[in-house]
PDB file of C-alpha atoms in Angstrom:
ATOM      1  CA  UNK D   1      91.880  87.872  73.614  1.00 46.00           C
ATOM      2  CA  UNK D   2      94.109  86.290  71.005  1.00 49.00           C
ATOM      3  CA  UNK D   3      96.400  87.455  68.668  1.00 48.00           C
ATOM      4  CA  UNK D   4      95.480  86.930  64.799  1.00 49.00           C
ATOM      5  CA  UNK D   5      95.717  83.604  64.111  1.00 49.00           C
ATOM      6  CA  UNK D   6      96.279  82.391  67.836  1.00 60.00           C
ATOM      7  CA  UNK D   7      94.245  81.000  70.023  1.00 72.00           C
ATOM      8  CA  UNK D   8      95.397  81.179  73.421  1.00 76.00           C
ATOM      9  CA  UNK D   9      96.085  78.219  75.986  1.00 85.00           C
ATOM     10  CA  UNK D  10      94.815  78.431  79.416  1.00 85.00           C
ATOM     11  CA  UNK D  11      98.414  79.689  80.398  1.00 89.00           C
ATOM     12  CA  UNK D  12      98.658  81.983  78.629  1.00 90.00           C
ATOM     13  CA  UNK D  13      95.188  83.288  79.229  1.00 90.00           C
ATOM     14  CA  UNK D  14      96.202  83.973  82.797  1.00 92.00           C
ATOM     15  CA  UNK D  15      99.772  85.351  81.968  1.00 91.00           C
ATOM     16  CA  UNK D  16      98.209  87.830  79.955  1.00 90.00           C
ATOM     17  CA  UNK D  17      95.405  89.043  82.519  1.00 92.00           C
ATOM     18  CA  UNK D  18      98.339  89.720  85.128  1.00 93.00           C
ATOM     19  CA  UNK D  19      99.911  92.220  83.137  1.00 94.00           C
ATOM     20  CA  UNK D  20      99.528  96.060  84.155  1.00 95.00           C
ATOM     21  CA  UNK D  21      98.789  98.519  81.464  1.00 95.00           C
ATOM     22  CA  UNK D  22     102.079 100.762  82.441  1.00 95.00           C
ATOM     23  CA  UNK D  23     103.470 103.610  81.492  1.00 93.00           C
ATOM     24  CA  UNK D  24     106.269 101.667  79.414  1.00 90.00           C
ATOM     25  CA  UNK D  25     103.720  99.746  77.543  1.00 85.00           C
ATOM     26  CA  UNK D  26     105.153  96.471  78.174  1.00 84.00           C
ATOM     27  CA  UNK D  27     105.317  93.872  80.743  1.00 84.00           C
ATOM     28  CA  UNK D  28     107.121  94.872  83.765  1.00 85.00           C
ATOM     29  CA  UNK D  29     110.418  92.282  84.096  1.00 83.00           C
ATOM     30  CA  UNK D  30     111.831  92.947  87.495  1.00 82.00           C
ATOM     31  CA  UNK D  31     110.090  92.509  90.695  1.00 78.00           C
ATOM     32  CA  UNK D  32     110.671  95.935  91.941  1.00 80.00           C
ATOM     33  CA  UNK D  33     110.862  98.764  89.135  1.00 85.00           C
ATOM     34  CA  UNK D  34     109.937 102.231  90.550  1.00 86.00           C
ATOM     35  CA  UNK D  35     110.105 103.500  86.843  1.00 90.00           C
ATOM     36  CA  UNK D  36     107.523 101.734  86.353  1.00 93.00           C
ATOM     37  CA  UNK D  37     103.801 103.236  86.911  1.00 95.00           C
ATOM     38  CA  UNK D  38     100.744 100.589  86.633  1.00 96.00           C
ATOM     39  CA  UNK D  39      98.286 103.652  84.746  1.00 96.00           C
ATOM     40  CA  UNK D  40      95.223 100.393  85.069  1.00 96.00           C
ATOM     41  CA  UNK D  41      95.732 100.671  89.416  1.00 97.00           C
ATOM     42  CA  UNK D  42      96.240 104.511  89.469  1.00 97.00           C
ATOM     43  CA  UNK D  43      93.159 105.429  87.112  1.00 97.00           C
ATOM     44  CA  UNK D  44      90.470 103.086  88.549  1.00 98.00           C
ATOM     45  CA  UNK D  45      91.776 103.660  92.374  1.00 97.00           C
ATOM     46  CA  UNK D  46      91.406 107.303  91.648  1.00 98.00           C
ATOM     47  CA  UNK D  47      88.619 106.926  89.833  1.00 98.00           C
ATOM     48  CA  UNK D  48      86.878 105.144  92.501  1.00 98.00           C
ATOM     49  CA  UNK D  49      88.204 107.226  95.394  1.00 97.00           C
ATOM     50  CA  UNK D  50      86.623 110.608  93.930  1.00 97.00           C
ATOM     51  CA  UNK D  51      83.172 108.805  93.409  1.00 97.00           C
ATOM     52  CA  UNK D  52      83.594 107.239  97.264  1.00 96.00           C
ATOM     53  CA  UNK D  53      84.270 110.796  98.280  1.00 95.00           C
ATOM     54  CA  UNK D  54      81.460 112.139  95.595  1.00 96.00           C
ATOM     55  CA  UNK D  55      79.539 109.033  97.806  1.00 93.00           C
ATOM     56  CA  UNK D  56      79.818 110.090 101.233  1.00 92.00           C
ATOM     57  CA  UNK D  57      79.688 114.087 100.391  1.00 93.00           C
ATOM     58  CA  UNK D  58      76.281 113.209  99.061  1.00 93.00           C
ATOM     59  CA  UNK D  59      75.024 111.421 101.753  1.00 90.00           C
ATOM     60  CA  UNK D  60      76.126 114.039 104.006  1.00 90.00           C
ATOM     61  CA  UNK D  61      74.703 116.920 102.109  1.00 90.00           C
ATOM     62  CA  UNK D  62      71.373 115.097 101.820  1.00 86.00           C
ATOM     63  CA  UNK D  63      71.341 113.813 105.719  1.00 86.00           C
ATOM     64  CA  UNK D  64      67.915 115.045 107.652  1.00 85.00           C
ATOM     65  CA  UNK D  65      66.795 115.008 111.059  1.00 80.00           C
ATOM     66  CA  UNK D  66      63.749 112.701 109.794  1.00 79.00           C
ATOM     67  CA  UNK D  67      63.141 109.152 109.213  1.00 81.00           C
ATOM     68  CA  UNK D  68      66.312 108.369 106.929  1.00 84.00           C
ATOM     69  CA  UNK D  69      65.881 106.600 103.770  1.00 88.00           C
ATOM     70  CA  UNK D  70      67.937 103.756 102.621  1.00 90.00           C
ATOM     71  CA  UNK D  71      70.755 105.330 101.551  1.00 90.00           C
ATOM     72  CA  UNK D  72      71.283 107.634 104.470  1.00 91.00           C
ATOM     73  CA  UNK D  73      70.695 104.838 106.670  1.00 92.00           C
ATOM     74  CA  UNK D  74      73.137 102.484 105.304  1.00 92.00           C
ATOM     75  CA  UNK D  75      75.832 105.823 105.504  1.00 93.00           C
ATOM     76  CA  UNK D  76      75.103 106.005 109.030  1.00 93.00           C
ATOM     77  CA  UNK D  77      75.589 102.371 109.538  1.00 94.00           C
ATOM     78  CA  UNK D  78      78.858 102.390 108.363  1.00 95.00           C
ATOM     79  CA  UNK D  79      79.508 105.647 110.047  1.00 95.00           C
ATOM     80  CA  UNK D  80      78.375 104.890 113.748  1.00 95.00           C
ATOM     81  CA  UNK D  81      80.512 101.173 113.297  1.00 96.00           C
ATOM     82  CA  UNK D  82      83.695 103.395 112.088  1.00 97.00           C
ATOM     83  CA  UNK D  83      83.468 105.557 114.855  1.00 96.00           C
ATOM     84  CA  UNK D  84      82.845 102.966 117.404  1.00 96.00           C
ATOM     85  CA  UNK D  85      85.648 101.322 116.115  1.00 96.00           C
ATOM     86  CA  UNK D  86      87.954 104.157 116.803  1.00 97.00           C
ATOM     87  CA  UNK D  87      86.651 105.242 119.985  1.00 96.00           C
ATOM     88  CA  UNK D  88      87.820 101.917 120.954  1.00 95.00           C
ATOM     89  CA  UNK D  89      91.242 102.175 120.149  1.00 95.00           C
ATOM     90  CA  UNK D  90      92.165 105.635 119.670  1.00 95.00           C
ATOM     91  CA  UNK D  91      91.064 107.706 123.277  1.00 93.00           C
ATOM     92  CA  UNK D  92      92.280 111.174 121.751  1.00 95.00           C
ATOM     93  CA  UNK D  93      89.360 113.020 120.673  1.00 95.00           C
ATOM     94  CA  UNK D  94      91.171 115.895 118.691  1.00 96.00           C
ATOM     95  CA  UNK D  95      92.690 112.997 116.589  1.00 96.00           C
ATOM     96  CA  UNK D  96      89.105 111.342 115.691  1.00 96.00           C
ATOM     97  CA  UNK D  97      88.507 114.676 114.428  1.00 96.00           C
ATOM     98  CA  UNK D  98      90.847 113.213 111.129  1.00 96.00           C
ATOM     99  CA  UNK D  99      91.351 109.316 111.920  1.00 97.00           C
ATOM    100  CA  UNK D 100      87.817 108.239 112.172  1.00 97.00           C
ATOM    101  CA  UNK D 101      86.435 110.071 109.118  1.00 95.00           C
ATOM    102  CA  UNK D 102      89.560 109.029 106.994  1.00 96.00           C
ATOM    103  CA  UNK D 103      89.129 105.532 108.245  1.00 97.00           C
ATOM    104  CA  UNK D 104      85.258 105.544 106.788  1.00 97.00           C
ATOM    105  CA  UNK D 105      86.986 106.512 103.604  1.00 96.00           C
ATOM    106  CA  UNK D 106      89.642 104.236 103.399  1.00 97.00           C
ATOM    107  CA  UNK D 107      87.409 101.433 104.148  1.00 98.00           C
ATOM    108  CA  UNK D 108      84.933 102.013 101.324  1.00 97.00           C
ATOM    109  CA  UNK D 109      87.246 103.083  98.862  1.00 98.00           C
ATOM    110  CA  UNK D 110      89.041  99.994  99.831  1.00 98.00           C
ATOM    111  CA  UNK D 111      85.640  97.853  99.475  1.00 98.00           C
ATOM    112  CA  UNK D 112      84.982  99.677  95.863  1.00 98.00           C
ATOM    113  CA  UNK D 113      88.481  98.896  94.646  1.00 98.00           C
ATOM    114  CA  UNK D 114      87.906  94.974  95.886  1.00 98.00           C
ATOM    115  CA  UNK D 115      83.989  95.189  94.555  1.00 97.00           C
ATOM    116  CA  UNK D 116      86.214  95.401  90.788  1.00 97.00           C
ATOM    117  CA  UNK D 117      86.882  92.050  91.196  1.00 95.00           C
ATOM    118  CA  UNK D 118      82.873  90.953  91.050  1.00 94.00           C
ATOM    119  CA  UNK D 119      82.640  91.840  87.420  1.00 94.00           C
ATOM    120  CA  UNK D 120      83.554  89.180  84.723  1.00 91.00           C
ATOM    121  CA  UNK D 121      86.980  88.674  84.173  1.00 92.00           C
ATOM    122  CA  UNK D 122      86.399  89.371  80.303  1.00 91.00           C
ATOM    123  CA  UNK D 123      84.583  92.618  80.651  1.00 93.00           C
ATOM    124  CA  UNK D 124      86.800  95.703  80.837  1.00 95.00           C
ATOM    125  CA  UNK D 125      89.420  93.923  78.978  1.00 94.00           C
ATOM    126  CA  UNK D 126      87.285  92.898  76.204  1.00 91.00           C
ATOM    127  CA  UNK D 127      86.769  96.437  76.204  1.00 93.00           C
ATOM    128  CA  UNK D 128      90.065  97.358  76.245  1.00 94.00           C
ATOM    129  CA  UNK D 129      91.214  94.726  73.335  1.00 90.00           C
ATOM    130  CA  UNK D 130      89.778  96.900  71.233  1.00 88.00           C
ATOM    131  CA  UNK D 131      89.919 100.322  72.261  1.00 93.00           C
ATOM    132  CA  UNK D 132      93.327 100.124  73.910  1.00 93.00           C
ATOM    133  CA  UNK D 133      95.286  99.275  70.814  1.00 91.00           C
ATOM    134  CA  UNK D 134      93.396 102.079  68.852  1.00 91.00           C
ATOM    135  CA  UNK D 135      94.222 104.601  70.946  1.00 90.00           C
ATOM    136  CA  UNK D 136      98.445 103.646  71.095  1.00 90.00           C
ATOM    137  CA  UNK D 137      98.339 101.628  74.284  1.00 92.00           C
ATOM    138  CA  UNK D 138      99.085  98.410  74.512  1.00 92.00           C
ATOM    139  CA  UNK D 139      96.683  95.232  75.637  1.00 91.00           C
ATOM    140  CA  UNK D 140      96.744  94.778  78.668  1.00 94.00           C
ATOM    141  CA  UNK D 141      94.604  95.957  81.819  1.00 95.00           C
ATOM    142  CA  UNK D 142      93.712  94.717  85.161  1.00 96.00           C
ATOM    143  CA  UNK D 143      90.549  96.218  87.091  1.00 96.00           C
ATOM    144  CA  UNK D 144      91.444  95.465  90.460  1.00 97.00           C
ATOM    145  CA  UNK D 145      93.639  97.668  91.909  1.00 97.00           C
ATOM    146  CA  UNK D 146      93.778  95.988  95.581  1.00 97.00           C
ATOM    147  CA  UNK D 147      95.496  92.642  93.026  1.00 96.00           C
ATOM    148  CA  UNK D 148      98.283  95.376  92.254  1.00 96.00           C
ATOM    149  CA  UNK D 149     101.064  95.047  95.412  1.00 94.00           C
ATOM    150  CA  UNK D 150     102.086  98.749  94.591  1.00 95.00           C
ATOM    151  CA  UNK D 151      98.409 100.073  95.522  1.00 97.00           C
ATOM    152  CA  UNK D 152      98.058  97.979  98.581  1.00 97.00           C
ATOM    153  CA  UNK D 153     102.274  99.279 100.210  1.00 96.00           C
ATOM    154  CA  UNK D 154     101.123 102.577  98.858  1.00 96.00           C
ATOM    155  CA  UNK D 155      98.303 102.616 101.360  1.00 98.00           C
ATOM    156  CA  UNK D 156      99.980 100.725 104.160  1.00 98.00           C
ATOM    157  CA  UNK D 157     103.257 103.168 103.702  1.00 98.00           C
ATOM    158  CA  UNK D 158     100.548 105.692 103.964  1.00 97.00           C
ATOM    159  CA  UNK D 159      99.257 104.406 107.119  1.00 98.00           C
ATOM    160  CA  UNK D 160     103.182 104.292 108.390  1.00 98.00           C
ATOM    161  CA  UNK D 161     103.527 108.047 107.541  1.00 98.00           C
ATOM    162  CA  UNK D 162     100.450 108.959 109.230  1.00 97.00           C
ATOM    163  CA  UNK D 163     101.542 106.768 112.534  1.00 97.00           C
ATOM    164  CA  UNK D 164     104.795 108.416 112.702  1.00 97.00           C
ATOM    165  CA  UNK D 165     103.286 112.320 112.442  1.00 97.00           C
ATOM    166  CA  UNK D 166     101.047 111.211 115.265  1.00 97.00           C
ATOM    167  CA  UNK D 167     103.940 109.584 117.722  1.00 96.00           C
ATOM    168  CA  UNK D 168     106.050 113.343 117.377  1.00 96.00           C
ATOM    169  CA  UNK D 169     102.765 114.828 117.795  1.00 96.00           C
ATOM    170  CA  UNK D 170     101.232 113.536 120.591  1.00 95.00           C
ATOM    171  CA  UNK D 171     105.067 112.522 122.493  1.00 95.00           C
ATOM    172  CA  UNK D 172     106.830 114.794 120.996  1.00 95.00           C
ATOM    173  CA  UNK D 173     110.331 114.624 118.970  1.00 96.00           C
ATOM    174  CA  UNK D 174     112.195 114.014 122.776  1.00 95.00           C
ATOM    175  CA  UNK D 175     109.643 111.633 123.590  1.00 94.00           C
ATOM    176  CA  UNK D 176     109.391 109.548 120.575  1.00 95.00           C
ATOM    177  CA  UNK D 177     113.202 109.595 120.037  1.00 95.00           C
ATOM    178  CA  UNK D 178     113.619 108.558 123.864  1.00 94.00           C
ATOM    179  CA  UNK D 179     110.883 105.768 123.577  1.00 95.00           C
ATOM    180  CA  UNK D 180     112.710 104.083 120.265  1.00 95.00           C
ATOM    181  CA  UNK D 181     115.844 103.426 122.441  1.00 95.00           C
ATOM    182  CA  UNK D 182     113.675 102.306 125.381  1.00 94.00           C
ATOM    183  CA  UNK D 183     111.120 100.350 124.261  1.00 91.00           C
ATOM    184  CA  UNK D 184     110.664  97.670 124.666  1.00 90.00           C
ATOM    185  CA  UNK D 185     113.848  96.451 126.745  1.00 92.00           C
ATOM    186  CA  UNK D 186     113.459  98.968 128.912  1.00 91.00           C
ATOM    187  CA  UNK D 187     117.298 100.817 129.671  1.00 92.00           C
ATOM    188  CA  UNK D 188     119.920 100.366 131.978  1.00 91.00           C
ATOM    189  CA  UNK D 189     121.973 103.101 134.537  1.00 92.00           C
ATOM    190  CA  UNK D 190     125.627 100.983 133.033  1.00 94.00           C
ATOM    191  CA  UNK D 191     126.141 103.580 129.946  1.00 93.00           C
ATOM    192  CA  UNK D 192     127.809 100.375 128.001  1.00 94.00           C
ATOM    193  CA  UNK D 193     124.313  98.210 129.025  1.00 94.00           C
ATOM    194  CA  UNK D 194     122.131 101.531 128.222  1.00 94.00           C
ATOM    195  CA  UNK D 195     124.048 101.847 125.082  1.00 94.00           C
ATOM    196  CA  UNK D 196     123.767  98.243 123.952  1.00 96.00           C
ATOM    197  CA  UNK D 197     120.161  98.108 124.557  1.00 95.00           C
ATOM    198  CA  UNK D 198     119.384 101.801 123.096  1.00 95.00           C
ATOM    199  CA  UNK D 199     120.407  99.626 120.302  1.00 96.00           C
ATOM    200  CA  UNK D 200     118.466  96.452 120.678  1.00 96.00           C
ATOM    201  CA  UNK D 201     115.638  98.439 121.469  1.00 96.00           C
ATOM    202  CA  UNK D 202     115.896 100.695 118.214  1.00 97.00           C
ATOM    203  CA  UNK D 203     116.873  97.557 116.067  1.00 97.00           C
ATOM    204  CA  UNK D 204     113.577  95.819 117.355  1.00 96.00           C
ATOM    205  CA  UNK D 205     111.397  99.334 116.915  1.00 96.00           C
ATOM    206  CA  UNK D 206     112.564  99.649 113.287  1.00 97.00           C
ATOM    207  CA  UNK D 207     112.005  95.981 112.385  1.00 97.00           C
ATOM    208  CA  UNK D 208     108.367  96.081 113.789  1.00 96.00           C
ATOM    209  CA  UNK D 209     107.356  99.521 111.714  1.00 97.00           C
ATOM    210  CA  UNK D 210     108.440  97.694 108.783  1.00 97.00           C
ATOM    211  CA  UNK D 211     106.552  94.543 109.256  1.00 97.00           C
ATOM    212  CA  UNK D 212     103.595  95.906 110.418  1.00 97.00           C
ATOM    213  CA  UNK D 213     103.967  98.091 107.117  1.00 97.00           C
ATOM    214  CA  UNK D 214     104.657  95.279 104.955  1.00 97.00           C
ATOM    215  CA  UNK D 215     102.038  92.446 106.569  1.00 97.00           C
ATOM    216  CA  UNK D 216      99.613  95.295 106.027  1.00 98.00           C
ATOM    217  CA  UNK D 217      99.889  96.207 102.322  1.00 97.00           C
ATOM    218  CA  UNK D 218     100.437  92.399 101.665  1.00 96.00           C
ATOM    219  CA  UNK D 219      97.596  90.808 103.716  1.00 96.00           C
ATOM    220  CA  UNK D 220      95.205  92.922 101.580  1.00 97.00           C
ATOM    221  CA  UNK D 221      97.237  92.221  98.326  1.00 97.00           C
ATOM    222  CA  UNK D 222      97.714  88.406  98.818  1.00 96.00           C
ATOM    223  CA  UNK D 223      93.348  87.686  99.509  1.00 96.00           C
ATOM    224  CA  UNK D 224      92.737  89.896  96.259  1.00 97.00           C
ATOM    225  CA  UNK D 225      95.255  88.583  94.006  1.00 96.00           C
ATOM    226  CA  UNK D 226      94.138  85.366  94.678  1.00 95.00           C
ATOM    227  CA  UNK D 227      90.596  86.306  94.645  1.00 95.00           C
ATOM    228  CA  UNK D 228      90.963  87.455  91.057  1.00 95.00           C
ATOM    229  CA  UNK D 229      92.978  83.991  89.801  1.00 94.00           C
ATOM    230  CA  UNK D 230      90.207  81.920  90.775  1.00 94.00           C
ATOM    231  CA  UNK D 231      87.668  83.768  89.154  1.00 93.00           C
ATOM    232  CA  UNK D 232      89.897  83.509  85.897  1.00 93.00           C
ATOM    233  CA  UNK D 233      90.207  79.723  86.204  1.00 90.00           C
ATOM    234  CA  UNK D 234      86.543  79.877  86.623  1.00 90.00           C
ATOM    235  CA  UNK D 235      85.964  81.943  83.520  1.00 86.00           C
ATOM    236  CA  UNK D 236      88.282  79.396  81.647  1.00 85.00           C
ATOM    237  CA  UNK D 237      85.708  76.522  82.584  1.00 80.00           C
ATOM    238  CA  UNK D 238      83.082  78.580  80.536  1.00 74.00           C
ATOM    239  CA  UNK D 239      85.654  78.814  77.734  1.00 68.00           C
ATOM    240  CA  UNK D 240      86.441  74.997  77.580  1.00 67.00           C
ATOM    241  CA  UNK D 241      82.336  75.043  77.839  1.00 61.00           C
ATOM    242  CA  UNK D 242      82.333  76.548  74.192  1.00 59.00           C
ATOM    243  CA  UNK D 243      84.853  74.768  72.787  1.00 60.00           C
ATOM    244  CA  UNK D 244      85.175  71.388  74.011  1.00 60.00           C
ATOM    245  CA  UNK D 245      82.656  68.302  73.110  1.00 51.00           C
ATOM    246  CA  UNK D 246      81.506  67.905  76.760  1.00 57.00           C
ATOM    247  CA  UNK D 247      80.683  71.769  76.782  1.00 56.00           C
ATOM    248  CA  UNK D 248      77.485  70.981  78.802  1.00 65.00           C
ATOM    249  CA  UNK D 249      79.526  69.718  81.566  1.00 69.00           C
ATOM    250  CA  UNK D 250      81.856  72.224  81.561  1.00 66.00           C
ATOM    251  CA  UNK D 251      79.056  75.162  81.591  1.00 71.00           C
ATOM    252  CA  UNK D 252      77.679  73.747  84.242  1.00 78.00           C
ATOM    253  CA  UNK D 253      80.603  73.919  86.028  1.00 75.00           C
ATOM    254  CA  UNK D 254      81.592  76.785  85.118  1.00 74.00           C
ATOM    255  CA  UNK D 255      78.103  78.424  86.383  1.00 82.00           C
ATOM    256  CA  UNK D 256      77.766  76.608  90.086  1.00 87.00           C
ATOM    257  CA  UNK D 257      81.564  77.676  90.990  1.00 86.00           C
ATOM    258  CA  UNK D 258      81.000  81.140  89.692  1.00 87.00           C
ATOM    259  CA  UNK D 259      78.079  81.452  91.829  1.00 89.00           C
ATOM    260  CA  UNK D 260      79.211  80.099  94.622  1.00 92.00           C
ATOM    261  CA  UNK D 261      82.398  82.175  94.557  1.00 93.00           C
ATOM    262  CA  UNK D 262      80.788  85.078  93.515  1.00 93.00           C
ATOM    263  CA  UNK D 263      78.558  84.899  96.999  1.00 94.00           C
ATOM    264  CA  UNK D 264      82.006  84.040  99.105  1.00 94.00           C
ATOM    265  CA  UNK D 265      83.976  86.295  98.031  1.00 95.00           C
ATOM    266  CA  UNK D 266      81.687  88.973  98.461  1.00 96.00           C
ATOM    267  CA  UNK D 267      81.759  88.228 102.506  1.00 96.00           C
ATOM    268  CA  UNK D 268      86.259  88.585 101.508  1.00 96.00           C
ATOM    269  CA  UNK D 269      86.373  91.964  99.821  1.00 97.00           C
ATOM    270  CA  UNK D 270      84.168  93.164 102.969  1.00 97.00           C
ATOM    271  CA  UNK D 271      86.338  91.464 105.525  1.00 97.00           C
ATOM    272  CA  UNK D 272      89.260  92.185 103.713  1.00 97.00           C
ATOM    273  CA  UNK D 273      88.779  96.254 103.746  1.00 98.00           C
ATOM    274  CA  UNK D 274      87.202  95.756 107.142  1.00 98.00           C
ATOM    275  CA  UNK D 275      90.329  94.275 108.443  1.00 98.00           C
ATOM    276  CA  UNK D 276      92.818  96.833 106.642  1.00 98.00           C
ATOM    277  CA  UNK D 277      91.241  99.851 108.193  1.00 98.00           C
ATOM    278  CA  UNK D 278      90.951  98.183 111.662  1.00 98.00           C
ATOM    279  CA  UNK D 279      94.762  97.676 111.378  1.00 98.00           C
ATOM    280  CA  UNK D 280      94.734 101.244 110.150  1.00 98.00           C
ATOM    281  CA  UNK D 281      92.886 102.108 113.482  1.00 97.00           C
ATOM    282  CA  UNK D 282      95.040  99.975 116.164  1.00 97.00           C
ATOM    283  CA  UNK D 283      98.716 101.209 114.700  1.00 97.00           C
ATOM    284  CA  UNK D 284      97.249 104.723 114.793  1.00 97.00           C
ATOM    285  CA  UNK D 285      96.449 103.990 118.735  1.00 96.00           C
ATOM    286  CA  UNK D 286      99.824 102.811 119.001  1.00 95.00           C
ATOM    287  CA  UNK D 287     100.967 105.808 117.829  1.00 95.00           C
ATOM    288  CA  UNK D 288      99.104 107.463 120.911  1.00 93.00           C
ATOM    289  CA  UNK D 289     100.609 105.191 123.045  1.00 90.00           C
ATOM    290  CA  UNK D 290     103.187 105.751 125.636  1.00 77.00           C
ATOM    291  CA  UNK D 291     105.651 102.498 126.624  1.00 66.00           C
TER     292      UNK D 291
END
């Protein structure tokens, strides 16, 4: 994708497949810009999360008492390891009633949203190049939404709301107010000593809801963004494989490290939404948690 004229360097190749189709139709400048809306992330995440949903609705509609086919099968795979999984860590069985089917969601939505990253890097875009600029936007689109930081805090910040409705309901507003100036210092009968550590103990509560928040969104964010830069310096091997006078060399290249990413990195975007619902799972049981 070039403009007329132009043929891009391997620089800028990259620089341009990292830029968000946004709602201000040009690249974003600042690090943090909440005016800024990536429209690529929100309409393939949503996208993706209504077919999940379409997904598992389906497989439950069609579910028998019989011998399961394939498809049912492989649903109640996933669905007996999800609610192992939060037996495990979460003993409250009212709260299973929500946690465990939302955490069967989350992780295939989240393993749909990574899956975006198996297609070739030129696809979509190509796509796009064309269709994009026809229709007023501008050229530029990413497919993964897990590679955009601002879908991966959405979900973790999510996952903090969700944690903090379940600590007032299960302890209670008294209880979860006492246990954030008493945990995990403990208190003292001194009213200077209980006061100093009320704060301590509140500093140190705070400062772990926000890394666990943070670690969370950017664990996920950090495997897929760098997922989906190797596969682009992999896709510029096949371009230097059309162009350049050892192309033969270069193809071949190009097709033995695609491969053997390809097969890697589909064991990643499993692990990877594996991982962010388990952490999903064990900060909800936290949440149930007395200290």
């Amino acid at each position: 994708m070039a403009a007329e004229g132009h043929t891009l360097t391997p620089g800028e190749y990259i620089r341009h497949h990292l830029v968000h189709l946004n709602n201000t139709g040009h690249k974003q400048e600042s690090i943090v810009d909440f005016s800024v809306i990536n429209l690529d992330s929100v309409v393939i995440s949503v996208l993706l999360g209504a077919f999940v949903c379409f997904l598992l609705w389906r497989a439950a509609r069609a579910a028998s008492a019989g011998v399961p086919g394939r498809f049912q099968a492989a649903v109640e795979i996933l669905v007996e390891m999800v609610d192992n999984q939060a037996k495990s860590v979460i003993h409250n069985a009212n709260s299973r009633k929500l946690i465990a089917p939302l955490a069967l969601t989350v992780f295939v939505w989240i393993f749909m949203m990574n899956f975006m990253d198996m297609l070739p890097v030129d696809a979509l875009p190509g796509l796009w190049h064309k269709a994009g600029p026809a229709l007023g936007f501008a050229d530029y689109l990413r497919v993964v939404p897990t590679a955009d930081l601002s879908t991966t805090l959405g979900m973790s910040v999510s996952v903090l709301l969700l944690c903090l409705f379940y600590n007032i309901k299960i302890k209670g507003l008294g209880g979860w107010t006492h246990e954030l100036v008493t945990a995990p210092f403990g208190t003292s009968k001194n009213p200077i000593a209980a006061l100093l550590l009320g704060v301590v103990n509140f500093s140190m509560q705070m400062i772990e809801f926000v890394a666990k928040t943070v670690s969370h969104g950017m664990r996920l964010f950090g495997n897929m963004f760098a997922g989906e830069l190797v596969f682009m310096l992999i896709a510029l091997l096949g371009g230097f494989a059309a162009f350049s006078l050892s192309g033969g060399l270069f193809f071949v290249g190009h097709v033995i490290a695609g491969t053997v990413w390809t097969i890697f990195h589909i064991l990643i975007i499993t692990l990877q939404a594996f991982i962010f619902m388990m952490l999903a799972l064990i900060y909800l049981g936290q949440a149930h948690d007395a200290h």
